[in-house]
mmCIF file of C-alpha atoms in Angstrom:
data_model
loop_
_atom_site.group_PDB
_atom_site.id
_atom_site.type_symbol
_atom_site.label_atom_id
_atom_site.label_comp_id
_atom_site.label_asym_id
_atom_site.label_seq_id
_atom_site.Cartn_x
_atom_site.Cartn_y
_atom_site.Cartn_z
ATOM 1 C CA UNK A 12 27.754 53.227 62.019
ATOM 2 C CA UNK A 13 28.583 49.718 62.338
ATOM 3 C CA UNK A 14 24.931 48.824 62.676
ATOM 4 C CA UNK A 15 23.754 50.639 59.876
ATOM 5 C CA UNK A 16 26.473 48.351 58.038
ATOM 6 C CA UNK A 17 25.395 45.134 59.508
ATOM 7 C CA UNK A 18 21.917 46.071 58.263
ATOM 8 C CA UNK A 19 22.838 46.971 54.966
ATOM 9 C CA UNK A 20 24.620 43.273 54.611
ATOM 10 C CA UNK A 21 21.531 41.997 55.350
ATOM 11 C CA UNK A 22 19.541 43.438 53.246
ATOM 12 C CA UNK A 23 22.220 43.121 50.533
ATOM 13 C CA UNK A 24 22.237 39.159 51.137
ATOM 14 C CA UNK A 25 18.421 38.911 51.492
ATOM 15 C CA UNK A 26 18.629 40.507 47.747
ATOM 16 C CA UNK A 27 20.619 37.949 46.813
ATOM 17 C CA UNK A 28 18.254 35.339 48.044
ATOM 18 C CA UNK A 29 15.500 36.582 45.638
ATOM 19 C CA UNK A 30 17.456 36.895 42.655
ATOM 20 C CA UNK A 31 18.553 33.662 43.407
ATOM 21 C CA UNK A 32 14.549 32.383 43.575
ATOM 22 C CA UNK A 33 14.471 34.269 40.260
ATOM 23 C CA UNK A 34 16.982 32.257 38.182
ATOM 24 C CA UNK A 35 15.618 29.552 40.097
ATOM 25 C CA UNK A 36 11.948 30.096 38.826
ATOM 26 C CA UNK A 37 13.025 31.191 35.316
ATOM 27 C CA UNK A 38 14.949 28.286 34.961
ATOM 28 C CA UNK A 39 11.470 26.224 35.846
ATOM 29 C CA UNK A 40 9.804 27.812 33.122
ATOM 30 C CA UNK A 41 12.161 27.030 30.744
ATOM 31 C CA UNK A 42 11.343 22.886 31.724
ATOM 32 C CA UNK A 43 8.007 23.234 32.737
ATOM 33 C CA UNK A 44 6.660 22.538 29.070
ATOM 34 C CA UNK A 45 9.177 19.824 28.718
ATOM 35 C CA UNK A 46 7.624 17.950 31.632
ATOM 36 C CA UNK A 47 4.357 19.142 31.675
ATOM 37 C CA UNK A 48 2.771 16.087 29.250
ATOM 38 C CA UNK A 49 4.777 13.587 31.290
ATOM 39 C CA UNK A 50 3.352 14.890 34.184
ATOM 40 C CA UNK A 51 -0.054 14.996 32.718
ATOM 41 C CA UNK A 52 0.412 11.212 31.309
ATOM 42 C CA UNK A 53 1.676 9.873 34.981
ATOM 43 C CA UNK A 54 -1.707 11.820 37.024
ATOM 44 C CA UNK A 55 -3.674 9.549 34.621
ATOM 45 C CA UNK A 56 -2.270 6.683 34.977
ATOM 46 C CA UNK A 57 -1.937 6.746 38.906
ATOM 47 C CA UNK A 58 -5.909 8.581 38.818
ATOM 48 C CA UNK A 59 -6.998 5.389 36.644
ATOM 49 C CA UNK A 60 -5.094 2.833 39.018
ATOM 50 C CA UNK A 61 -6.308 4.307 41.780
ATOM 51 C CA UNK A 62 -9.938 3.708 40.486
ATOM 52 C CA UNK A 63 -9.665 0.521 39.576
ATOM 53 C CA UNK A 64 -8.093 -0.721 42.432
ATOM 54 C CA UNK A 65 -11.118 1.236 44.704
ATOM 55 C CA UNK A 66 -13.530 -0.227 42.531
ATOM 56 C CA UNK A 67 -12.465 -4.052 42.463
ATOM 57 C CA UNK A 68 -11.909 -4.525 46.321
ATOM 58 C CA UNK A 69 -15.342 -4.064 46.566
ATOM 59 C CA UNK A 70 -15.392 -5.357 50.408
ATOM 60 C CA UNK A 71 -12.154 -4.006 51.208
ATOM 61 C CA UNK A 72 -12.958 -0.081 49.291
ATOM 62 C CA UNK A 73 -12.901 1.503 52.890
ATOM 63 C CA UNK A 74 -9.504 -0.575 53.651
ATOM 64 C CA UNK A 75 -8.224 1.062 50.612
ATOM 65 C CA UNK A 76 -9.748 4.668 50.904
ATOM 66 C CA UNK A 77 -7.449 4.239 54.277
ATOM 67 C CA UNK A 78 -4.276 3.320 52.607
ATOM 68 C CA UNK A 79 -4.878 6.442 50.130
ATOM 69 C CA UNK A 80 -6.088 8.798 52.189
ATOM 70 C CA UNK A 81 -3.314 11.840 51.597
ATOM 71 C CA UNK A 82 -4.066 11.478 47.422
ATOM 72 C CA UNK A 83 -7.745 11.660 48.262
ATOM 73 C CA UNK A 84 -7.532 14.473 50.412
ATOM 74 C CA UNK A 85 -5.354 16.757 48.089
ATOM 75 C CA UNK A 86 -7.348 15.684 45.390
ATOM 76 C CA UNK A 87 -11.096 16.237 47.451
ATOM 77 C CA UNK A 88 -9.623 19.971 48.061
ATOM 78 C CA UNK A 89 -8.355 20.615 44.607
ATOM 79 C CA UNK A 90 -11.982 19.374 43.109
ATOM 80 C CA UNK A 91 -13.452 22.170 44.423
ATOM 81 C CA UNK A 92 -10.835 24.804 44.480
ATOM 82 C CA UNK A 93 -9.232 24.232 41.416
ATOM 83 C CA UNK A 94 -11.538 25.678 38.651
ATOM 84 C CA UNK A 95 -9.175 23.945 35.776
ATOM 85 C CA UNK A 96 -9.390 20.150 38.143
ATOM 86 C CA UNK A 97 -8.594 17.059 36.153
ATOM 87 C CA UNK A 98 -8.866 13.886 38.201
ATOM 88 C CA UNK A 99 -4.979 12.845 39.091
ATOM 89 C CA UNK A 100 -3.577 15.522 36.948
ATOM 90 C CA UNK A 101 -4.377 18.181 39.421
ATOM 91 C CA UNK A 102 -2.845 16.487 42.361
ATOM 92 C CA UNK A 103 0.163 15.804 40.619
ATOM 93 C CA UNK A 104 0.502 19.551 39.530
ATOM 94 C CA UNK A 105 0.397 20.367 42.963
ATOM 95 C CA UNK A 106 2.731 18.311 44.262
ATOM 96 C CA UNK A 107 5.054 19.075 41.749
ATOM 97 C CA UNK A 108 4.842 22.829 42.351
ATOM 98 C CA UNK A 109 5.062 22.015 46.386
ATOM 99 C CA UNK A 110 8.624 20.021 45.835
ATOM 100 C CA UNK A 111 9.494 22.913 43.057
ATOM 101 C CA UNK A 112 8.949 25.752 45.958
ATOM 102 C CA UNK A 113 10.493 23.317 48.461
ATOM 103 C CA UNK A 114 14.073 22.890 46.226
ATOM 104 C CA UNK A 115 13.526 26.404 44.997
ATOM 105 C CA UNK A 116 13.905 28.263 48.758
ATOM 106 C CA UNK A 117 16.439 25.862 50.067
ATOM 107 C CA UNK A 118 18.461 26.229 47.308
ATOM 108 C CA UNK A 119 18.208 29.884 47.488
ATOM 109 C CA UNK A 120 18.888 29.547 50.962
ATOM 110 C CA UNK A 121 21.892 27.480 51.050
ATOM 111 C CA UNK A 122 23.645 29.170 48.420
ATOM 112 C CA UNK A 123 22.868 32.607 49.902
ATOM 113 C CA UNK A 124 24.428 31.404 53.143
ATOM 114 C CA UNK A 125 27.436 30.205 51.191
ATOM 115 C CA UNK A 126 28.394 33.460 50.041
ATOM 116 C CA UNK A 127 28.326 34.904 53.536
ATOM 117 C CA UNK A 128 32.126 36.119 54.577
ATOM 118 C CA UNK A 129 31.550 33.815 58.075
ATOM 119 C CA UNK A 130 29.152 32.470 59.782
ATOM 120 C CA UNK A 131 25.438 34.355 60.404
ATOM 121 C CA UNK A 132 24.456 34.117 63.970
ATOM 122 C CA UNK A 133 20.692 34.827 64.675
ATOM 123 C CA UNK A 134 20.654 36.805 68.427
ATOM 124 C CA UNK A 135 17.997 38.322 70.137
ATOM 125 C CA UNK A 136 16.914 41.189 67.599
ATOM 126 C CA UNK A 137 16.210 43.599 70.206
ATOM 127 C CA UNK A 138 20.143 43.010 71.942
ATOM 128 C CA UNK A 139 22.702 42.019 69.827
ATOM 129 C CA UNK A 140 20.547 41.712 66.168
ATOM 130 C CA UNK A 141 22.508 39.347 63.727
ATOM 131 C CA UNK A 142 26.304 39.231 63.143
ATOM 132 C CA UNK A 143 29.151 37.886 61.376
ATOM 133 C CA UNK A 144 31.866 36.147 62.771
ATOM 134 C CA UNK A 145 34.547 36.274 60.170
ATOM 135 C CA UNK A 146 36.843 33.145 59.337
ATOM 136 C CA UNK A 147 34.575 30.787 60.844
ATOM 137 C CA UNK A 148 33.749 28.114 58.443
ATOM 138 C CA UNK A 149 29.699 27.319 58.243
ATOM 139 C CA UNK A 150 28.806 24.279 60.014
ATOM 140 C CA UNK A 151 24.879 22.660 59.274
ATOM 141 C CA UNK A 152 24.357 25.438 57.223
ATOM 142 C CA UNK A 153 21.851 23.652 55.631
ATOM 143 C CA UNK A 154 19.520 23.489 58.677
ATOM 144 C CA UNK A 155 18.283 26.729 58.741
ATOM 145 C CA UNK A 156 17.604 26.823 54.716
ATOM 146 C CA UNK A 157 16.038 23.239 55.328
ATOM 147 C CA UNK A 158 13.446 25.395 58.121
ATOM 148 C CA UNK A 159 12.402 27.812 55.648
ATOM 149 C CA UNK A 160 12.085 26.042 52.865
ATOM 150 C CA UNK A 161 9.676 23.824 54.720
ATOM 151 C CA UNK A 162 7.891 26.597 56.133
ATOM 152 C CA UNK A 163 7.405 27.923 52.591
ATOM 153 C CA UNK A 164 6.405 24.364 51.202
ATOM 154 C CA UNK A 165 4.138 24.305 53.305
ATOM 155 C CA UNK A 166 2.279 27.761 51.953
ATOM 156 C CA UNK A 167 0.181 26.449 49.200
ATOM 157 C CA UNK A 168 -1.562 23.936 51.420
ATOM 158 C CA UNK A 169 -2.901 26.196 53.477
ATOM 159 C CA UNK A 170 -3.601 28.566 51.072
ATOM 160 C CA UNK A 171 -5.453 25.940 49.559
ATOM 161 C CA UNK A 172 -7.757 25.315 52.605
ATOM 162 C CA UNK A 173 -8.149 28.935 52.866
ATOM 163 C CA UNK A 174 -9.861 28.651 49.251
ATOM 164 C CA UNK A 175 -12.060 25.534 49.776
ATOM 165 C CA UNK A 176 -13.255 27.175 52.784
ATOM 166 C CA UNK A 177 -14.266 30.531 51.622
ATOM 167 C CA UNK A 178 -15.818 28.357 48.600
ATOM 168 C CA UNK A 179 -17.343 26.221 50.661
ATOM 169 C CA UNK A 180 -19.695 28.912 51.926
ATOM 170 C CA UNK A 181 -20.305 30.484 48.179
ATOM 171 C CA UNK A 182 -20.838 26.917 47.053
ATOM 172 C CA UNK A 183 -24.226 27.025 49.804
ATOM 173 C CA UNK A 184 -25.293 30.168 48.032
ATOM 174 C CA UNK A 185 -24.222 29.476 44.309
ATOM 175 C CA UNK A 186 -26.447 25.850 45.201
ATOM 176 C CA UNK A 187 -29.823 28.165 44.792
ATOM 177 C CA UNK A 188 -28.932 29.384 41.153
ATOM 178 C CA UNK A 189 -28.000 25.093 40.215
ATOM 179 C CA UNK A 190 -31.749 24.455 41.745
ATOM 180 C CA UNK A 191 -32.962 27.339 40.181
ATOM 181 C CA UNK A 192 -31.976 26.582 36.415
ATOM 182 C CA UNK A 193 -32.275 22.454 37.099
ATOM 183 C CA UNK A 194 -35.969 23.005 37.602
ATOM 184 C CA UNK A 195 -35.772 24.218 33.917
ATOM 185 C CA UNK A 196 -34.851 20.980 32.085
ATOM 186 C CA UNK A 197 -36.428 18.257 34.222
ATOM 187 C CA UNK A 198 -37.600 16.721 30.465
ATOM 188 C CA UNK A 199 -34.056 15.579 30.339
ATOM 189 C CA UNK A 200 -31.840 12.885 32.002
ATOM 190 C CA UNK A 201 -30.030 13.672 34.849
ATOM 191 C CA UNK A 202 -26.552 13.749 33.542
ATOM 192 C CA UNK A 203 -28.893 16.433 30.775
ATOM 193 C CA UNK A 204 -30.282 18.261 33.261
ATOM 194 C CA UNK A 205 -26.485 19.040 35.138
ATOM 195 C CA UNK A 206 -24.934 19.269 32.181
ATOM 196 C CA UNK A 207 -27.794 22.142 30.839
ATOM 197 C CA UNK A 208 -27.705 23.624 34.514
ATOM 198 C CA UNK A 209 -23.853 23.898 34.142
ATOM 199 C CA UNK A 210 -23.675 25.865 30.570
ATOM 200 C CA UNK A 211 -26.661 28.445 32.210
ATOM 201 C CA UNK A 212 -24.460 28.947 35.647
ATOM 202 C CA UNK A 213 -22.335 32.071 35.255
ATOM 203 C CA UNK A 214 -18.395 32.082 35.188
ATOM 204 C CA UNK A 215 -17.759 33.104 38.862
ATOM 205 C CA UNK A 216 -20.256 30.652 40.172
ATOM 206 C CA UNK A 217 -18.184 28.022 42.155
ATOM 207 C CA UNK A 218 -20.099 24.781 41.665
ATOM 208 C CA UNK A 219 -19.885 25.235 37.635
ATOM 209 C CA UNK A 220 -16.777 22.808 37.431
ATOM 210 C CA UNK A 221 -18.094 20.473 39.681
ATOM 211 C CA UNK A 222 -21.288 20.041 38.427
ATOM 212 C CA UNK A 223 -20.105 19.980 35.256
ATOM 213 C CA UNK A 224 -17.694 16.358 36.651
ATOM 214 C CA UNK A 225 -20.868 15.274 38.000
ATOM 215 C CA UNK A 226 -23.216 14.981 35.059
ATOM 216 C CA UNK A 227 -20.337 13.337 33.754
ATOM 217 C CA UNK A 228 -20.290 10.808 36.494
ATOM 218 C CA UNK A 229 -23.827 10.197 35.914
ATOM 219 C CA UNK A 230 -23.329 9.654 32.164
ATOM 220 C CA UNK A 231 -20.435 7.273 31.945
ATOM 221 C CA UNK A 232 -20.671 5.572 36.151
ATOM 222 C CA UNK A 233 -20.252 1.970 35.170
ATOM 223 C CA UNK A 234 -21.242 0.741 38.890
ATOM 224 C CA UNK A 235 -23.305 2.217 41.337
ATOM 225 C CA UNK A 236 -20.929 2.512 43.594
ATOM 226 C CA UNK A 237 -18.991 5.171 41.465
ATOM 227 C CA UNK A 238 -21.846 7.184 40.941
ATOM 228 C CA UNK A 239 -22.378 7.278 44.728
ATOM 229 C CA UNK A 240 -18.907 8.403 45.398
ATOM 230 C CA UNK A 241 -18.912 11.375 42.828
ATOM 231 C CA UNK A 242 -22.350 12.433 44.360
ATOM 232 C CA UNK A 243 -20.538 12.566 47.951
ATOM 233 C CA UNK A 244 -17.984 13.683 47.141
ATOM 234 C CA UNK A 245 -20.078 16.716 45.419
ATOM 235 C CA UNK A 246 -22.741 17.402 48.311
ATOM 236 C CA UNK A 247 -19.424 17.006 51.092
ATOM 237 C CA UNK A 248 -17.639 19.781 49.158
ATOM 238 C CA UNK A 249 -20.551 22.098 49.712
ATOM 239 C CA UNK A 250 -21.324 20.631 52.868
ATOM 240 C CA UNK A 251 -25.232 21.632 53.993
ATOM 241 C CA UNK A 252 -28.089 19.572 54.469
ATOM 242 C CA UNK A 253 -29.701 21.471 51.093
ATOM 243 C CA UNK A 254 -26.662 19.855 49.152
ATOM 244 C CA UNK A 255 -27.627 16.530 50.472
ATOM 245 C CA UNK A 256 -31.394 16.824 49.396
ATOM 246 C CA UNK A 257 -30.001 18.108 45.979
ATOM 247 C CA UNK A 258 -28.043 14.876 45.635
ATOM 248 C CA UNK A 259 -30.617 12.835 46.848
ATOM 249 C CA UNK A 260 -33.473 14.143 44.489
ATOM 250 C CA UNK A 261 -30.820 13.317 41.618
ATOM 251 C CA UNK A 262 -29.884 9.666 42.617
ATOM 252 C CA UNK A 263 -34.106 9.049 43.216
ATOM 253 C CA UNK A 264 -34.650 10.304 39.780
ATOM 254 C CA UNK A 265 -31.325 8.347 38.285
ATOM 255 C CA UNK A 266 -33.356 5.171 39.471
ATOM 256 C CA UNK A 267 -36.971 6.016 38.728
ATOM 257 C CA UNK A 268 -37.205 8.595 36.290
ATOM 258 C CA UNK A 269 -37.676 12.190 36.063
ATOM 259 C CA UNK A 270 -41.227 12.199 36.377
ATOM 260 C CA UNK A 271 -41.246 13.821 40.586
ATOM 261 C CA UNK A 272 -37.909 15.627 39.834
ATOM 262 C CA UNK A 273 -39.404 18.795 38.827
ATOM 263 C CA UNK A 274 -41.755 19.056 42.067
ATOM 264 C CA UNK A 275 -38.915 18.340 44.451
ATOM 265 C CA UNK A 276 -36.558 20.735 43.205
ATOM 266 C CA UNK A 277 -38.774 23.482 43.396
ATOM 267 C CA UNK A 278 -39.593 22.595 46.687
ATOM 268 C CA UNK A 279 -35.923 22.853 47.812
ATOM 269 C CA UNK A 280 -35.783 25.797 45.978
ATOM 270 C CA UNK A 281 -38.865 27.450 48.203
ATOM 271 C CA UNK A 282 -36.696 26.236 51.418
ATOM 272 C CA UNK A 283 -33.805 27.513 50.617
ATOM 273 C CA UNK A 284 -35.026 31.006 49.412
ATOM 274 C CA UNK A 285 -36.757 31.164 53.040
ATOM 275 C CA UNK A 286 -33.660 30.027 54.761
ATOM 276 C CA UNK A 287 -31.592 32.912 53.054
ATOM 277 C CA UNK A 288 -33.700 35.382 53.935
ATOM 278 C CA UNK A 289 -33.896 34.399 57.772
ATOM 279 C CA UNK A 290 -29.960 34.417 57.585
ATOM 280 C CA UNK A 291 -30.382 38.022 55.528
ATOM 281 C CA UNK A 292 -32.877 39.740 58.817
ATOM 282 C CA UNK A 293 -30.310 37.779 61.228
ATOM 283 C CA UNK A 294 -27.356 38.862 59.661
ATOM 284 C CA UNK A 295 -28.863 42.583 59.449
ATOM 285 C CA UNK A 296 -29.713 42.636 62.947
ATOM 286 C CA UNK A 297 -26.280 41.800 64.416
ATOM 287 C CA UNK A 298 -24.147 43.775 61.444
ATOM 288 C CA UNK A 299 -23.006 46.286 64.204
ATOM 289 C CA UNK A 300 -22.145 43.579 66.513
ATOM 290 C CA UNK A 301 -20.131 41.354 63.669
ATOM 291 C CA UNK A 302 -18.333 44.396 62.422
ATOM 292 C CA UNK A 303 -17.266 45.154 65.859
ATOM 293 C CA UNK A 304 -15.647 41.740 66.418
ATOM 294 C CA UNK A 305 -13.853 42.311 63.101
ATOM 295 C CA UNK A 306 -12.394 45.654 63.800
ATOM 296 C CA UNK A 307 -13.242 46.920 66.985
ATOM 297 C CA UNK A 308 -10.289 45.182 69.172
ATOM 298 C CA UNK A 309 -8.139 46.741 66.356
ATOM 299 C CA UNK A 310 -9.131 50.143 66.982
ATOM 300 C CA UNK A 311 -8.819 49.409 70.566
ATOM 301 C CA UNK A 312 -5.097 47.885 70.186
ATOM 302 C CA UNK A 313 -3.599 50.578 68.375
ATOM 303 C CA UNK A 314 -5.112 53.699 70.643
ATOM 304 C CA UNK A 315 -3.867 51.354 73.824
ATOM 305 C CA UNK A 316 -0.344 51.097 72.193
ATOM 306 C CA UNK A 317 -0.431 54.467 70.820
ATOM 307 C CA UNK A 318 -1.078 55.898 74.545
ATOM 308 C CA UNK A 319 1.613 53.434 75.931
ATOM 309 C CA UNK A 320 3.989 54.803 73.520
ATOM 310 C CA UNK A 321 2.940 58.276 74.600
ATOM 311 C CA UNK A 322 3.440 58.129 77.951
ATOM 312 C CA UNK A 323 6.743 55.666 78.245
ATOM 313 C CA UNK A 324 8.606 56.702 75.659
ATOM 314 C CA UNK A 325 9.594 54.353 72.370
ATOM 315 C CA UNK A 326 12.709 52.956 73.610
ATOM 316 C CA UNK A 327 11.515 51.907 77.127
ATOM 317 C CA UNK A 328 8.097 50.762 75.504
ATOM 318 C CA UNK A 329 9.584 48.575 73.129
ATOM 319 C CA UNK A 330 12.477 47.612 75.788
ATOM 320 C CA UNK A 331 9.505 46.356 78.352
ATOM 321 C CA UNK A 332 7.156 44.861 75.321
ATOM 322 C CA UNK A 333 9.560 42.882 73.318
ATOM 323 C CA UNK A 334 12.929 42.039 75.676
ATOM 324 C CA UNK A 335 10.629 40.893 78.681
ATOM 325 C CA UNK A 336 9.210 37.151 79.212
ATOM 326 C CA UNK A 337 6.150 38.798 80.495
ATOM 327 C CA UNK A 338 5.520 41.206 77.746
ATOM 328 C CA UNK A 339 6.036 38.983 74.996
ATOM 329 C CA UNK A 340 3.637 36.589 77.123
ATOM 330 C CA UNK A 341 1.144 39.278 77.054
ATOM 331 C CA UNK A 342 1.981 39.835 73.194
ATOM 332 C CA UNK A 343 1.320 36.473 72.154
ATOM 333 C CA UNK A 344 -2.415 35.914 73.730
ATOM 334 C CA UNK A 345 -2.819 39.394 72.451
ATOM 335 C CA UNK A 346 -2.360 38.204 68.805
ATOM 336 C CA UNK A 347 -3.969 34.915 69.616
ATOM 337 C CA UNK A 348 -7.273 36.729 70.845
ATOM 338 C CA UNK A 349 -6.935 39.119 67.519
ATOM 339 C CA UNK A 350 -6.731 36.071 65.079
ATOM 340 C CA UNK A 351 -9.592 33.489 67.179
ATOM 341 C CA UNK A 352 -11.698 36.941 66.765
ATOM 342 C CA UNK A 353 -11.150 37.524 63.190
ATOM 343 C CA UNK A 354 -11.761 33.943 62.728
ATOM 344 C CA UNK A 355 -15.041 33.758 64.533
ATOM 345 C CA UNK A 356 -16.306 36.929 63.332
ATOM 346 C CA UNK A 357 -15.778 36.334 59.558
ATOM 347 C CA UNK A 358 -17.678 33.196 60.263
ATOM 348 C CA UNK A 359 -20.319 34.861 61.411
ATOM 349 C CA UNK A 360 -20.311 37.667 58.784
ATOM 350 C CA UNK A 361 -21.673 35.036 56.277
ATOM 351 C CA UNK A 362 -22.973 31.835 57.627
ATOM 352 C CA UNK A 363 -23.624 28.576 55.288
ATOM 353 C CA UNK A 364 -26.709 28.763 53.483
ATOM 354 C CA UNK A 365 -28.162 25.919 55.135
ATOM 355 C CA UNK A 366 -31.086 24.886 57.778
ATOM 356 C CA UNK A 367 -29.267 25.552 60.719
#
């Protein structure tokens, strides 16, 4: 009975810890407008500092691409993942919402803990559980609020690299439809020709934003080595050797006119249509063997368990799985081996769209 209880006070307090979020994030929502045009005024200012500063070192513009190198690589990630990017702006927003989820948990956390009747000791789960020792005053009770709250901070980075790279391999394939429609409205300049090609692409195409900042850059670039950096940073977000030749048929025709534009783009298109339908027969050919990296150590994991459990009983399986150093050894390269398989076989399931 008193374990049932001890659970319930957990569950009870974990409760309080999300309606504690929930004031927290309400009470965001209500300042978020307030702050919002400051915020929006600061990205710009810092975005246009940035630029300038980049673009009169001239020598020294690696030196300085070192010194920024965390604001360009948020901001290189958000170009392409954030559909709504505004140069500085978008970094800033992020940011912002990192610290927000960062004060927001540990917060939570440490006034969750404060309303505990003692102190909350963390034991193994699978011996002694958690407990309460009462009349103990909390010492460093902000340590273990300060641990989750860092985990959780850490959340929309990765989730963020998690988008750029599933975009990154749409962006190879969305590439065909931008040579596609560009080969339409070679009669116009460059920054015409993106521009067109970006109205044409359709909503969930990936490379619409960008494409769209990258006529731009080709309209307004007041030194060459701005337009350069726009078109790298465009052909390393998609990331394929097609992307390059796209970029480079764009900066030829920038400097010598339109006149061969139309020729080399449908030539890239012709190599690229080939290339996705050698990746198409490949990918056919070894389905079964990509869909049994995906699932078939699954099916394999459970029916081993399931027998185990079978045969030993619950309590001694999960006594010999979970309170042993060698099965929780054996549990950890098991998960390992799941996750590098996923990994490598969702890889596999759709390649790049590029030459090799």
């Amino acid at each position: 009975m008193s374990e049932a209880v001890k659970l319930l006070e957990v569950l009870l307090y974990l409760l309080r810890f999300v309606l504690h979020l929930c004031v927290l994030w309400g009470l965001w929502l209500l300042v978020h407008p307030l702050i919002d045009r400051h915020l929006r005024q600061m990205g710009q200012k810092i975005d246009y500092r940035i630029n300038h500063r980049l673009s009169a070192f001239g020598k020294r513009f690696s030196i300085m691409r070192k010194r920024l190198w965390v604001y360009r690589h948020l901001d290189n990630l958000l170009y392409f993942v954030n559909s709504k990017y505004e140069p500085g702006i978008s970094v800033m927003r992020f940011l912002m919402r990192t610290a927000i989820v960062f004060l927001a948990v540990f917060l939570s956390g440490l006034m969750t803990l404060s309303e505990l009747p003692g102190r909350l000791s963390f034991n193994n789960p699978f011996l002694e559980g958690i407990s309460f020792s009462d009349g103990i005053p909390m010492r460093g009770a902000w340590k273990f609020p300060l641990f989750v709250a860092v985990i959780s901070a850490t959340i929309p980075y990765f989730r963020m690299r998690y988008s750029y790279a599933q975009r990154k391999v749409r962006g190879s394939y969305d590439l065909l439809d931008v040579v596609k429609i560009s080969t339409k409205f070679t009669h116009l300049s460059v920054d015409g020709i993106l521009d067109k090609t970006s109205d044409y692409l359709a909503e969930s195409n990936v490379l619409k934003a960008p494409l769209k900042l990258l006529g731009a850059a080709f309209a307004n670039y007041s030194h060459e080595r701005e337009l350069n950096e726009e078109a790298g940073r465009f052909s390393g977000a998609i990331g394929t050797t097609f992307a390059v030749e796209f970029i480079s048929d764009l900066l030829y025709a920038e400097k010598e006119g339109t006149r061969y534009l139309k020729s080399s783009l449908m030539m890239l298109n012709r190599s690229m249509e080939q290339q996705r339908e050698t990746i198409l027969a490949v990918k056919a050919n070894s389905r079964d063997a990509i869909s049994l990296g995906l699932y078939g150590n699954l099916v394999v994991l459970f029916s081993s368990v399931g027998t185990f459990i079978y045969m030993l009983k619950p309590a001694v399986y999960m006594q010999l799985q979970f309170e042993t150093p060698v099965g929780l050894s054996f549990l950890m390269v098991i998960v390992t081996g799941l996750f590098i398989s996923f990994v490598i076989s969702t890889i596999l399931a759709r390649p790049k769209l590029d030459y090799h």
